[in-house]
Amino acid sequence: EVHEFCTLKYNTQFDQFKKSDVNGEHALPLFVFLKNEQGFKDFGNSVKGLAMRAMCKLKDANYKNDPDIKWNFTKFVIDRNGNVVKRFEPTDDMHSLETCIQSLL
């Protein structure tokens, strides 16, 4: 469905990856590993973070204790040795992500 949307709306003609499960019983083993290494911490106190917190709380009152990926664009930083260094939520400041990556170079 993603491929069809991109092809029809933007006339894309390149190969695309398929959509993958990151949570649940069909989650890819990579994401199971990443979530176990760096569980969910928080969305922060920005306006977007507060909105995300409220949305997640409506779906699951215990969302804070569940390592599942809550929303698109959660990112994991992995060092050269395969250690999962940090998890960044979509509400995190991208400068923090950049700083984290630069510290590992």
CSV table of C-alpha atoms in Angstrom, one decimal:
chain,number,residue,atom,x,y,z
A,1,GLU,CA,0.0,0.0,0.0
A,2,VAL,CA,2.9,2.4,0.6
A,3,HIS,CA,4.4,1.6,-2.8
A,4,GLU,CA,1.0,2.2,-4.5
A,5,PHE,CA,0.6,5.5,-2.6
A,6,CYS,CA,4.1,6.8,-3.6
A,7,THR,CA,3.7,5.6,-7.2
A,8,LEU,CA,0.3,7.2,-7.7
A,9,LYS,CA,0.9,10.4,-5.8
A,10,TYR,CA,4.6,11.1,-6.6
A,11,ASN,CA,5.2,8.9,-9.6
A,12,THR,CA,8.1,7.1,-7.9
A,13,GLN,CA,9.9,4.5,-10.0
A,14,PHE,CA,12.6,3.2,-7.6
A,15,ASP,CA,12.6,0.0,-5.5
A,16,GLN,CA,11.2,0.4,-2.1
A,17,PHE,CA,11.3,-1.7,1.1
A,18,LYS,CA,8.2,-3.3,2.3
A,19,LYS,CA,6.4,-2.2,5.4
A,20,SER,CA,7.7,-4.2,8.5
A,21,ASP,CA,6.2,-4.9,11.9
A,22,VAL,CA,8.2,-3.4,14.7
A,23,ASN,CA,5.8,-4.4,17.5
A,24,GLY,CA,3.7,-7.5,18.3
A,25,GLU,CA,4.2,-11.2,17.6
A,26,HIS,CA,5.4,-10.5,14.0
A,27,ALA,CA,7.9,-7.8,14.9
A,28,LEU,CA,11.2,-8.2,13.1
A,29,PRO,CA,13.9,-9.7,15.4
A,30,LEU,CA,16.0,-6.6,14.9
A,31,PHE,CA,13.4,-4.4,16.5
A,32,VAL,CA,12.8,-6.9,19.3
A,33,PHE,CA,16.5,-6.6,20.1
A,34,LEU,CA,16.6,-2.8,19.8
A,35,LYS,CA,13.6,-2.3,22.1
A,36,ASN,CA,15.0,-4.8,24.7
A,37,GLU,CA,18.3,-2.9,24.7
A,38,GLN,CA,16.8,0.6,24.9
A,39,GLY,CA,13.2,0.7,26.1
A,40,PHE,CA,10.8,3.6,26.0
A,41,LYS,CA,11.7,6.4,28.3
A,42,ASP,CA,9.5,9.5,27.6
A,43,PHE,CA,8.3,11.9,25.0
A,44,GLY,CA,9.6,15.0,26.9
A,45,ASN,CA,7.7,18.1,27.8
A,46,SER,CA,7.3,19.9,24.4
A,47,VAL,CA,3.9,20.6,23.1
A,48,LYS,CA,4.3,17.6,20.7
A,49,GLY,CA,5.6,15.4,23.6
A,50,LEU,CA,2.6,16.2,25.8
A,51,ALA,CA,0.2,15.5,23.0
A,52,MET,CA,2.0,12.1,22.3
A,53,ARG,CA,1.9,11.3,26.0
A,54,ALA,CA,-1.9,12.0,26.1
A,55,MET,CA,-2.5,9.9,23.0
A,56,CYS,CA,-0.6,6.9,24.2
A,57,LYS,CA,-2.2,7.1,27.7
A,58,LEU,CA,-5.6,6.8,26.0
A,59,LYS,CA,-4.6,3.6,24.2
A,60,ASP,CA,-2.6,2.1,27.1
A,61,ALA,CA,-2.5,3.5,30.6
A,62,ASN,CA,0.7,1.4,31.2
A,63,TYR,CA,2.5,2.7,28.0
A,64,LYS,CA,5.5,4.0,29.9
A,65,ASN,CA,6.5,0.5,31.0
A,66,ASP,CA,6.1,-1.0,27.5
A,67,PRO,CA,9.2,-0.9,25.3
A,68,ASP,CA,7.2,-0.9,22.1
A,69,ILE,CA,7.8,1.7,19.5
A,70,LYS,CA,5.0,4.2,20.0
A,71,TRP,CA,5.1,6.2,16.8
A,72,ASN,CA,6.8,6.5,13.5
A,73,PHE,CA,10.3,7.9,13.4
A,74,THR,CA,11.7,6.4,16.6
A,75,LYS,CA,15.4,6.1,16.0
A,76,PHE,CA,18.1,3.9,17.6
A,77,VAL,CA,21.8,4.7,17.6
A,78,ILE,CA,24.1,1.7,17.4
A,79,ASP,CA,27.9,2.0,17.9
A,80,ARG,CA,30.6,0.2,15.8
A,81,ASN,CA,30.5,-2.7,18.2
A,82,GLY,CA,26.8,-3.3,17.9
A,83,ASN,CA,25.8,-1.8,21.2
A,84,VAL,CA,22.5,0.1,21.2
A,85,VAL,CA,23.7,3.4,22.6
A,86,LYS,CA,20.5,5.4,22.7
A,87,ARG,CA,16.9,5.5,21.6
A,88,PHE,CA,15.4,8.7,20.3
A,89,GLU,CA,11.6,9.3,20.1
A,90,PRO,CA,10.0,11.4,17.4
A,91,THR,CA,9.7,14.3,19.8
A,92,ASP,CA,13.4,14.4,20.7
A,93,ASP,CA,15.5,17.2,19.4
A,94,MET,CA,17.5,16.3,16.3
A,95,HIS,CA,20.5,18.2,17.6
A,96,SER,CA,20.7,15.7,20.4
A,97,LEU,CA,20.7,12.9,17.9
A,98,GLU,CA,23.4,14.6,15.9
A,99,THR,CA,25.5,15.1,19.0
A,100,CYS,CA,25.2,11.5,20.0
A,101,ILE,CA,26.3,10.3,16.6
A,102,GLN,CA,29.2,12.7,16.4
A,103,SER,CA,30.4,11.5,19.8
A,104,LEU,CA,30.7,8.0,18.4
A,105,LEU,CA,32.7,8.9,15.3
